[in-house]
PDB file of C-alpha atoms and ligand atoms in Angstrom:
ATOM      1  CA  UNK A 419      -7.495 -72.877 -33.962  1.00 74.00           C
ATOM      2  CA  UNK A 420      -9.394 -70.772 -31.520  1.00 81.00           C
ATOM      3  CA  UNK A 421     -12.872 -70.720 -33.541  1.00 93.00           C
ATOM      4  CA  UNK A 422     -16.012 -72.748 -32.797  1.00 97.00           C
ATOM      5  CA  UNK A 423     -16.940 -74.216 -35.460  1.00 98.00           C
ATOM      6  CA  UNK A 424     -18.468 -78.363 -36.479  1.00 98.00           C
ATOM      7  CA  UNK A 425     -17.250 -80.216 -38.713  1.00 98.00           C
ATOM      8  CA  UNK A 426     -18.659 -83.725 -40.412  1.00 98.00           C
ATOM      9  CA  UNK A 427     -17.057 -85.512 -42.641  1.00 97.00           C
ATOM     10  CA  UNK A 428     -18.741 -86.244 -45.792  1.00 97.00           C
ATOM     11  CA  UNK A 429     -18.133 -88.522 -48.996  1.00 94.00           C
ATOM     12  CA  UNK A 430     -14.202 -87.468 -49.685  1.00 90.00           C
ATOM     13  CA  UNK A 431     -15.042 -86.615 -53.602  1.00 93.00           C
ATOM     14  CA  UNK A 432     -17.253 -84.276 -52.653  1.00 97.00           C
ATOM     15  CA  UNK A 433     -17.327 -80.588 -52.265  1.00 98.00           C
ATOM     16  CA  UNK A 434     -17.162 -79.118 -48.642  1.00 98.00           C
ATOM     17  CA  UNK A 435     -20.216 -76.935 -47.683  1.00 98.00           C
ATOM     18  CA  UNK A 436     -19.244 -73.447 -45.699  1.00 98.00           C
ATOM     19  CA  UNK A 437     -22.057 -72.421 -43.480  1.00 98.00           C
ATOM     20  CA  UNK A 438     -22.703 -68.955 -42.564  1.00 98.00           C
ATOM     21  CA  UNK A 439     -25.093 -68.071 -39.766  1.00 98.00           C
ATOM     22  CA  UNK A 440     -27.635 -65.279 -39.721  1.00 98.00           C
ATOM     23  CA  UNK A 441     -27.586 -62.987 -36.717  1.00 98.00           C
ATOM     24  CA  UNK A 442     -28.239 -64.275 -33.412  1.00 98.00           C
ATOM     25  CA  UNK A 443     -27.715 -67.679 -35.150  1.00 98.00           C
ATOM     26  CA  UNK A 444     -25.667 -70.495 -34.532  1.00 98.00           C
ATOM     27  CA  UNK A 445     -23.275 -72.675 -36.407  1.00 98.00           C
ATOM     28  CA  UNK A 446     -26.193 -75.342 -35.982  1.00 98.00           C
ATOM     29  CA  UNK A 447     -28.647 -73.369 -38.058  1.00 98.00           C
ATOM     30  CA  UNK A 448     -27.703 -74.295 -41.247  1.00 98.00           C
ATOM     31  CA  UNK A 449     -27.084 -77.912 -40.740  1.00 98.00           C
ATOM     32  CA  UNK A 450     -30.158 -79.738 -42.166  1.00 98.00           C
ATOM     33  CA  UNK A 451     -30.522 -77.672 -44.640  1.00 98.00           C
ATOM     34  CA  UNK A 452     -26.679 -78.351 -46.198  1.00 98.00           C
ATOM     35  CA  UNK A 453     -27.244 -81.440 -45.325  1.00 97.00           C
ATOM     36  CA  UNK A 454     -31.012 -81.640 -47.639  1.00 97.00           C
ATOM     37  CA  UNK A 455     -29.167 -79.957 -50.620  1.00 98.00           C
ATOM     38  CA  UNK A 456     -26.138 -82.587 -50.414  1.00 98.00           C
ATOM     39  CA  UNK A 457     -26.277 -85.262 -47.692  1.00 97.00           C
ATOM     40  CA  UNK A 458     -22.226 -86.753 -49.499  1.00 97.00           C
ATOM     41  CA  UNK A 459     -20.824 -83.316 -48.509  1.00 98.00           C
ATOM     42  CA  UNK A 460     -18.338 -82.551 -45.808  1.00 98.00           C
ATOM     43  CA  UNK A 461     -19.871 -79.846 -43.705  1.00 98.00           C
ATOM     44  CA  UNK A 462     -17.542 -76.667 -41.951  1.00 98.00           C
ATOM     45  CA  UNK A 463     -20.183 -74.440 -40.547  1.00 98.00           C
ATOM     46  CA  UNK A 464     -18.385 -70.982 -38.139  1.00 98.00           C
ATOM     47  CA  UNK A 465     -20.191 -69.494 -35.085  1.00 98.00           C
ATOM     48  CA  UNK A 466     -19.672 -65.805 -35.568  1.00 98.00           C
ATOM     49  CA  UNK A 467     -17.272 -64.143 -33.418  1.00 97.00           C
ATOM     50  CA  UNK A 468     -19.008 -60.324 -33.203  1.00 97.00           C
ATOM     51  CA  UNK A 469     -21.855 -60.261 -30.439  1.00 97.00           C
ATOM     52  CA  UNK A 470     -24.047 -57.503 -30.922  1.00 96.00           C
ATOM     53  CA  UNK A 471     -25.557 -57.497 -27.835  1.00 95.00           C
ATOM     54  CA  UNK A 472     -25.973 -61.419 -27.847  1.00 96.00           C
ATOM     55  CA  UNK A 473     -25.937 -61.978 -30.783  1.00 97.00           C
ATOM     56  CA  UNK A 474     -24.007 -63.716 -32.930  1.00 98.00           C
ATOM     57  CA  UNK A 475     -22.647 -61.847 -35.962  1.00 98.00           C
ATOM     58  CA  UNK A 476     -19.917 -63.029 -38.438  1.00 98.00           C
ATOM     59  CA  UNK A 477     -18.409 -58.540 -38.419  1.00 98.00           C
ATOM     60  CA  UNK A 478     -19.667 -56.051 -37.436  1.00 98.00           C
ATOM     61  CA  UNK A 479     -21.614 -52.979 -38.799  1.00 97.00           C
ATOM     62  CA  UNK A 480     -22.703 -49.478 -37.243  1.00 96.00           C
ATOM     63  CA  UNK A 481     -26.391 -49.788 -37.904  1.00 94.00           C
ATOM     64  CA  UNK A 482     -29.003 -51.582 -39.633  1.00 89.00           C
ATOM     65  CA  UNK A 483     -27.510 -52.390 -43.576  1.00 88.00           C
ATOM     66  CA  UNK A 484     -24.431 -50.057 -42.512  1.00 94.00           C
ATOM     67  CA  UNK A 485     -21.067 -52.186 -41.784  1.00 97.00           C
ATOM     68  CA  UNK A 486     -18.197 -51.872 -40.103  1.00 98.00           C
ATOM     69  CA  UNK A 487     -15.996 -52.212 -43.079  1.00 97.00           C
ATOM     70  CA  UNK A 488     -12.795 -52.019 -41.655  1.00 98.00           C
ATOM     71  CA  UNK A 489     -13.928 -55.069 -39.277  1.00 98.00           C
ATOM     72  CA  UNK A 490     -15.756 -56.784 -42.218  1.00 98.00           C
ATOM     73  CA  UNK A 491     -11.803 -56.659 -44.250  1.00 97.00           C
ATOM     74  CA  UNK A 492     -10.943 -58.932 -40.934  1.00 98.00           C
ATOM     75  CA  UNK A 493     -13.452 -61.042 -40.906  1.00 98.00           C
ATOM     76  CA  UNK A 494     -12.656 -61.715 -45.006  1.00 98.00           C
ATOM     77  CA  UNK A 495      -9.096 -62.518 -44.020  1.00 98.00           C
ATOM     78  CA  UNK A 496      -9.995 -64.611 -41.051  1.00 98.00           C
ATOM     79  CA  UNK A 497     -12.597 -66.547 -42.992  1.00 98.00           C
ATOM     80  CA  UNK A 498      -9.892 -67.136 -45.686  1.00 98.00           C
ATOM     81  CA  UNK A 499      -7.294 -67.878 -43.074  1.00 98.00           C
ATOM     82  CA  UNK A 500     -10.219 -70.167 -41.249  1.00 98.00           C
ATOM     83  CA  UNK A 501     -11.004 -72.604 -43.892  1.00 98.00           C
ATOM     84  CA  UNK A 502      -6.495 -72.616 -44.919  1.00 98.00           C
ATOM     85  CA  UNK A 503      -6.232 -74.621 -41.221  1.00 97.00           C
ATOM     86  CA  UNK A 504      -9.027 -76.705 -41.942  1.00 97.00           C
ATOM     87  CA  UNK A 505      -7.886 -77.923 -45.251  1.00 97.00           C
ATOM     88  CA  UNK A 506      -5.404 -78.423 -43.485  1.00 97.00           C
ATOM     89  CA  UNK A 507      -5.853 -80.018 -39.957  1.00 97.00           C
ATOM     90  CA  UNK A 508      -8.950 -81.853 -41.977  1.00 97.00           C
ATOM     91  CA  UNK A 509      -7.449 -83.514 -44.745  1.00 96.00           C
ATOM     92  CA  UNK A 510     -10.293 -82.151 -46.784  1.00 96.00           C
ATOM     93  CA  UNK A 511      -9.423 -80.044 -50.422  1.00 96.00           C
ATOM     94  CA  UNK A 512      -8.973 -77.072 -50.673  1.00 97.00           C
ATOM     95  CA  UNK A 513     -10.670 -76.675 -53.874  1.00 97.00           C
ATOM     96  CA  UNK A 514     -14.266 -78.490 -51.949  1.00 97.00           C
ATOM     97  CA  UNK A 515     -15.455 -75.680 -50.483  1.00 98.00           C
ATOM     98  CA  UNK A 516     -18.614 -73.915 -51.458  1.00 98.00           C
ATOM     99  CA  UNK A 517     -19.515 -71.301 -48.824  1.00 98.00           C
ATOM    100  CA  UNK A 518     -23.639 -71.065 -48.014  1.00 98.00           C
ATOM    101  CA  UNK A 519     -24.326 -68.031 -46.015  1.00 98.00           C
ATOM    102  CA  UNK A 520     -27.652 -67.315 -44.977  1.00 98.00           C
ATOM    103  CA  UNK A 521     -28.141 -62.884 -44.575  1.00 98.00           C
ATOM    104  CA  UNK A 522     -25.204 -61.906 -42.355  1.00 98.00           C
ATOM    105  CA  UNK A 523     -23.545 -65.147 -43.076  1.00 98.00           C
ATOM    106  CA  UNK A 524     -24.534 -64.362 -46.889  1.00 98.00           C
ATOM    107  CA  UNK A 525     -23.110 -61.155 -46.764  1.00 98.00           C
ATOM    108  CA  UNK A 526     -19.539 -61.682 -45.720  1.00 98.00           C
ATOM    109  CA  UNK A 527     -19.841 -64.378 -47.746  1.00 98.00           C
ATOM    110  CA  UNK A 528     -20.582 -62.217 -51.049  1.00 98.00           C
ATOM    111  CA  UNK A 529     -17.475 -59.854 -49.246  1.00 98.00           C
ATOM    112  CA  UNK A 530     -15.481 -63.559 -49.630  1.00 98.00           C
ATOM    113  CA  UNK A 531     -16.141 -63.578 -53.138  1.00 97.00           C
ATOM    114  CA  UNK A 532     -15.541 -60.235 -54.132  1.00 97.00           C
ATOM    115  CA  UNK A 533     -11.720 -60.799 -51.950  1.00 96.00           C
ATOM    116  CA  UNK A 534     -10.667 -63.973 -53.016  1.00 97.00           C
ATOM    117  CA  UNK A 535     -12.774 -64.251 -56.576  1.00 95.00           C
ATOM    118  CA  UNK A 536     -11.318 -67.817 -57.074  1.00 94.00           C
ATOM    119  CA  UNK A 537     -11.319 -69.402 -53.486  1.00 97.00           C
ATOM    120  CA  UNK A 538     -14.117 -71.242 -53.364  1.00 98.00           C
ATOM    121  CA  UNK A 539     -15.809 -73.298 -55.939  1.00 97.00           C
ATOM    122  CA  UNK A 540     -19.238 -71.692 -55.561  1.00 98.00           C
ATOM    123  CA  UNK A 541     -21.099 -69.331 -53.233  1.00 98.00           C
ATOM    124  CA  UNK A 542     -24.636 -69.528 -52.209  1.00 98.00           C
ATOM    125  CA  UNK A 543     -25.873 -66.154 -50.795  1.00 98.00           C
ATOM    126  CA  UNK A 544     -29.414 -67.063 -49.370  1.00 98.00           C
ATOM    127  CA  UNK A 545     -31.110 -62.875 -48.467  1.00 98.00           C
ATOM    128  CA  UNK A 546     -27.985 -61.014 -48.655  1.00 97.00           C
ATOM    129  CA  UNK A 547     -27.495 -56.839 -48.961  1.00 96.00           C
ATOM    130  CA  UNK A 548     -23.945 -56.099 -49.612  1.00 95.00           C
ATOM    131  CA  UNK A 549     -20.980 -57.143 -50.231  1.00 95.00           C
ATOM    132  CA  UNK A 550     -19.812 -54.078 -48.371  1.00 95.00           C
ATOM    133  CA  UNK A 551     -16.884 -52.019 -50.332  1.00 93.00           C
ATOM    134  CA  UNK A 552     -15.218 -53.502 -53.060  1.00 91.00           C
ATOM    135  CA  UNK A 553     -12.104 -53.950 -55.667  1.00 83.00           C
ATOM    136  CA  UNK A 554     -13.103 -52.044 -58.823  1.00 84.00           C
ATOM    137  CA  UNK A 555     -10.543 -54.499 -60.971  1.00 89.00           C
ATOM    138  CA  UNK A 556     -12.674 -57.046 -60.072  1.00 93.00           C
ATOM    139  CA  UNK A 557     -13.277 -60.393 -62.100  1.00 95.00           C
ATOM    140  CA  UNK A 558     -15.703 -62.721 -60.262  1.00 96.00           C
ATOM    141  CA  UNK A 559     -15.021 -65.470 -62.945  1.00 88.00           C
ATOM    142  CA  UNK A 560     -16.429 -68.593 -63.851  1.00 90.00           C
ATOM    143  CA  UNK A 561     -17.622 -69.392 -60.194  1.00 97.00           C
ATOM    144  CA  UNK A 562     -20.687 -70.504 -59.636  1.00 98.00           C
ATOM    145  CA  UNK A 563     -23.191 -68.328 -57.320  1.00 98.00           C
ATOM    146  CA  UNK A 564     -26.943 -68.858 -56.178  1.00 98.00           C
ATOM    147  CA  UNK A 565     -28.299 -65.548 -54.620  1.00 98.00           C
ATOM    148  CA  UNK A 566     -32.169 -65.859 -53.516  1.00 97.00           C
ATOM    149  CA  UNK A 567     -34.338 -63.641 -52.073  1.00 96.00           C
ATOM    150  CA  UNK A 568     -37.534 -63.235 -50.953  1.00 96.00           C
ATOM    151  CA  UNK A 569     -39.959 -60.551 -52.581  1.00 94.00           C
ATOM    152  CA  UNK A 570     -41.299 -59.480 -49.113  1.00 95.00           C
ATOM    153  CA  UNK A 571     -38.012 -59.379 -47.054  1.00 95.00           C
ATOM    154  CA  UNK A 572     -37.616 -56.883 -44.764  1.00 94.00           C
ATOM    155  CA  UNK A 573     -34.193 -57.232 -43.550  1.00 94.00           C
ATOM    156  CA  UNK A 574     -32.580 -58.059 -46.559  1.00 93.00           C
ATOM    157  CA  UNK A 575     -35.510 -56.047 -48.622  1.00 93.00           C
ATOM    158  CA  UNK A 576     -35.045 -56.841 -53.080  1.00 94.00           C
ATOM    159  CA  UNK A 577     -33.136 -53.097 -53.968  1.00 95.00           C
ATOM    160  CA  UNK A 578     -30.239 -54.318 -51.717  1.00 96.00           C
ATOM    161  CA  UNK A 579     -29.934 -58.213 -53.455  1.00 95.00           C
ATOM    162  CA  UNK A 580     -31.065 -56.477 -57.136  1.00 96.00           C
ATOM    163  CA  UNK A 581     -27.954 -53.503 -56.486  1.00 96.00           C
ATOM    164  CA  UNK A 582     -26.183 -57.004 -55.335  1.00 97.00           C
ATOM    165  CA  UNK A 583     -26.477 -58.967 -58.205  1.00 97.00           C
ATOM    166  CA  UNK A 584     -25.670 -55.924 -60.596  1.00 97.00           C
ATOM    167  CA  UNK A 585     -22.872 -55.422 -59.073  1.00 96.00           C
ATOM    168  CA  UNK A 586     -21.857 -59.036 -59.218  1.00 97.00           C
ATOM    169  CA  UNK A 587     -22.729 -59.156 -62.773  1.00 96.00           C
ATOM    170  CA  UNK A 588     -20.572 -55.951 -63.358  1.00 95.00           C
ATOM    171  CA  UNK A 589     -18.093 -57.640 -62.600  1.00 96.00           C
ATOM    172  CA  UNK A 590     -18.538 -60.751 -64.473  1.00 96.00           C
ATOM    173  CA  UNK A 591     -20.349 -62.980 -62.011  1.00 97.00           C
ATOM    174  CA  UNK A 592     -22.015 -66.720 -63.368  1.00 98.00           C
ATOM    175  CA  UNK A 593     -25.456 -65.459 -61.337  1.00 98.00           C
ATOM    176  CA  UNK A 594     -28.209 -67.610 -60.592  1.00 98.00           C
ATOM    177  CA  UNK A 595     -31.161 -65.058 -58.704  1.00 98.00           C
ATOM    178  CA  UNK A 596     -34.166 -66.877 -57.056  1.00 97.00           C
ATOM    179  CA  UNK A 597     -36.680 -64.784 -55.682  1.00 97.00           C
ATOM    180  CA  UNK A 598     -39.605 -66.084 -53.791  1.00 95.00           C
ATOM    181  CA  UNK A 599     -43.230 -64.358 -52.181  1.00 93.00           C
ATOM    182  CA  UNK A 600     -41.668 -64.519 -48.357  1.00 93.00           C
ATOM    183  CA  UNK A 601     -40.193 -62.665 -46.400  1.00 97.00           C
ATOM    184  CA  UNK A 602     -36.563 -63.071 -44.915  1.00 96.00           C
ATOM    185  CA  UNK A 603     -37.050 -66.504 -43.908  1.00 95.00           C
ATOM    186  CA  UNK A 604     -35.789 -69.115 -46.421  1.00 95.00           C
ATOM    187  CA  UNK A 605     -38.631 -71.635 -47.295  1.00 93.00           C
ATOM    188  CA  UNK A 606     -38.294 -74.517 -48.790  1.00 94.00           C
ATOM    189  CA  UNK A 607     -38.582 -73.402 -52.804  1.00 94.00           C
ATOM    190  CA  UNK A 608     -36.189 -71.750 -52.043  1.00 96.00           C
ATOM    191  CA  UNK A 609     -34.256 -74.605 -50.666  1.00 97.00           C
ATOM    192  CA  UNK A 610     -35.464 -76.772 -53.533  1.00 97.00           C
ATOM    193  CA  UNK A 611     -34.499 -74.112 -55.973  1.00 98.00           C
ATOM    194  CA  UNK A 612     -30.487 -73.849 -54.430  1.00 98.00           C
ATOM    195  CA  UNK A 613     -30.560 -77.527 -55.192  1.00 98.00           C
ATOM    196  CA  UNK A 614     -32.040 -78.021 -58.607  1.00 98.00           C
ATOM    197  CA  UNK A 615     -28.444 -75.183 -58.736  1.00 98.00           C
ATOM    198  CA  UNK A 616     -26.282 -77.276 -56.739  1.00 98.00           C
ATOM    199  CA  UNK A 617     -27.023 -81.082 -58.513  1.00 97.00           C
ATOM    200  CA  UNK A 618     -26.291 -78.414 -62.187  1.00 97.00           C
ATOM    201  CA  UNK A 619     -22.812 -77.532 -61.199  1.00 97.00           C
ATOM    202  CA  UNK A 620     -22.098 -79.874 -58.337  1.00 96.00           C
ATOM    203  CA  UNK A 621     -23.485 -83.405 -59.108  1.00 88.00           C
ATOM    204  CA  UNK A 622     -20.396 -85.269 -59.245  1.00 70.00           C
TER     205      UNK A 622
HETATM  206  C1  MLT B 606     -26.313 -57.477 -41.987  1.00 84.20           C
HETATM  207  O1  MLT B 606     -25.979 -57.249 -41.040  1.00 84.20           O
HETATM  208  O2  MLT B 606     -25.461 -58.343 -42.405  1.00 84.20           O
HETATM  209  C2  MLT B 606     -27.690 -57.384 -42.521  1.00 84.20           C
HETATM  210  O3  MLT B 606     -28.367 -56.049 -42.330  1.00 84.20           O
HETATM  211  C3  MLT B 606     -27.921 -58.868 -42.709  1.00 84.20           C
HETATM  212  C4  MLT B 606     -28.545 -59.091 -40.833  1.00 84.20           C
HETATM  213  O4  MLT B 606     -29.498 -58.118 -40.410  1.00 84.20           O
HETATM  214  O5  MLT B 606     -27.508 -60.186 -40.321  1.00 84.20           O
END
């Protein structure tokens, strides 16, 4: 499939972390974090296909915090097609995928969770702000979702993260919400909280 990505094979029976970087990032950004969370995991890291003044993103936006809904839906569907393809091409267990998204990547992962609620084993949303428009009938079910956020995040302000949390809760999400005192950057404390959550659900 014609899409820039990195695949690193891990242990065949371990989860596959699907990495979605933030605005202005690349497919390399979250690799070390993923290895810190689970050094035995398979890693599939995708480069965002939208360029905003040269900064890569996973879907287009109209302005800060205002998503291009049509593009978001298209990219969410494309992500599903890519995961289907990667599973066959690399021989990855299709039931092993866990999204790990940061900022814009976390928003795509949130959109994915609503569009395909039982497709992934779990989702790690670091500094998300919105899932875009969603279908009211969705039940997020038992799939564990971790949301990490910063008290002083000016790019994804706490009130937006809270609104997404409440929305996911309303749709029956199995949520873990973790705040840290920093801003938009991912902190070591936050990663430790992710790791603790991950070990609880995906230890073996
Ligand atoms: C987005 O557009 O996804 C959010 O505003 C976060 C970001 O700046 O990437």
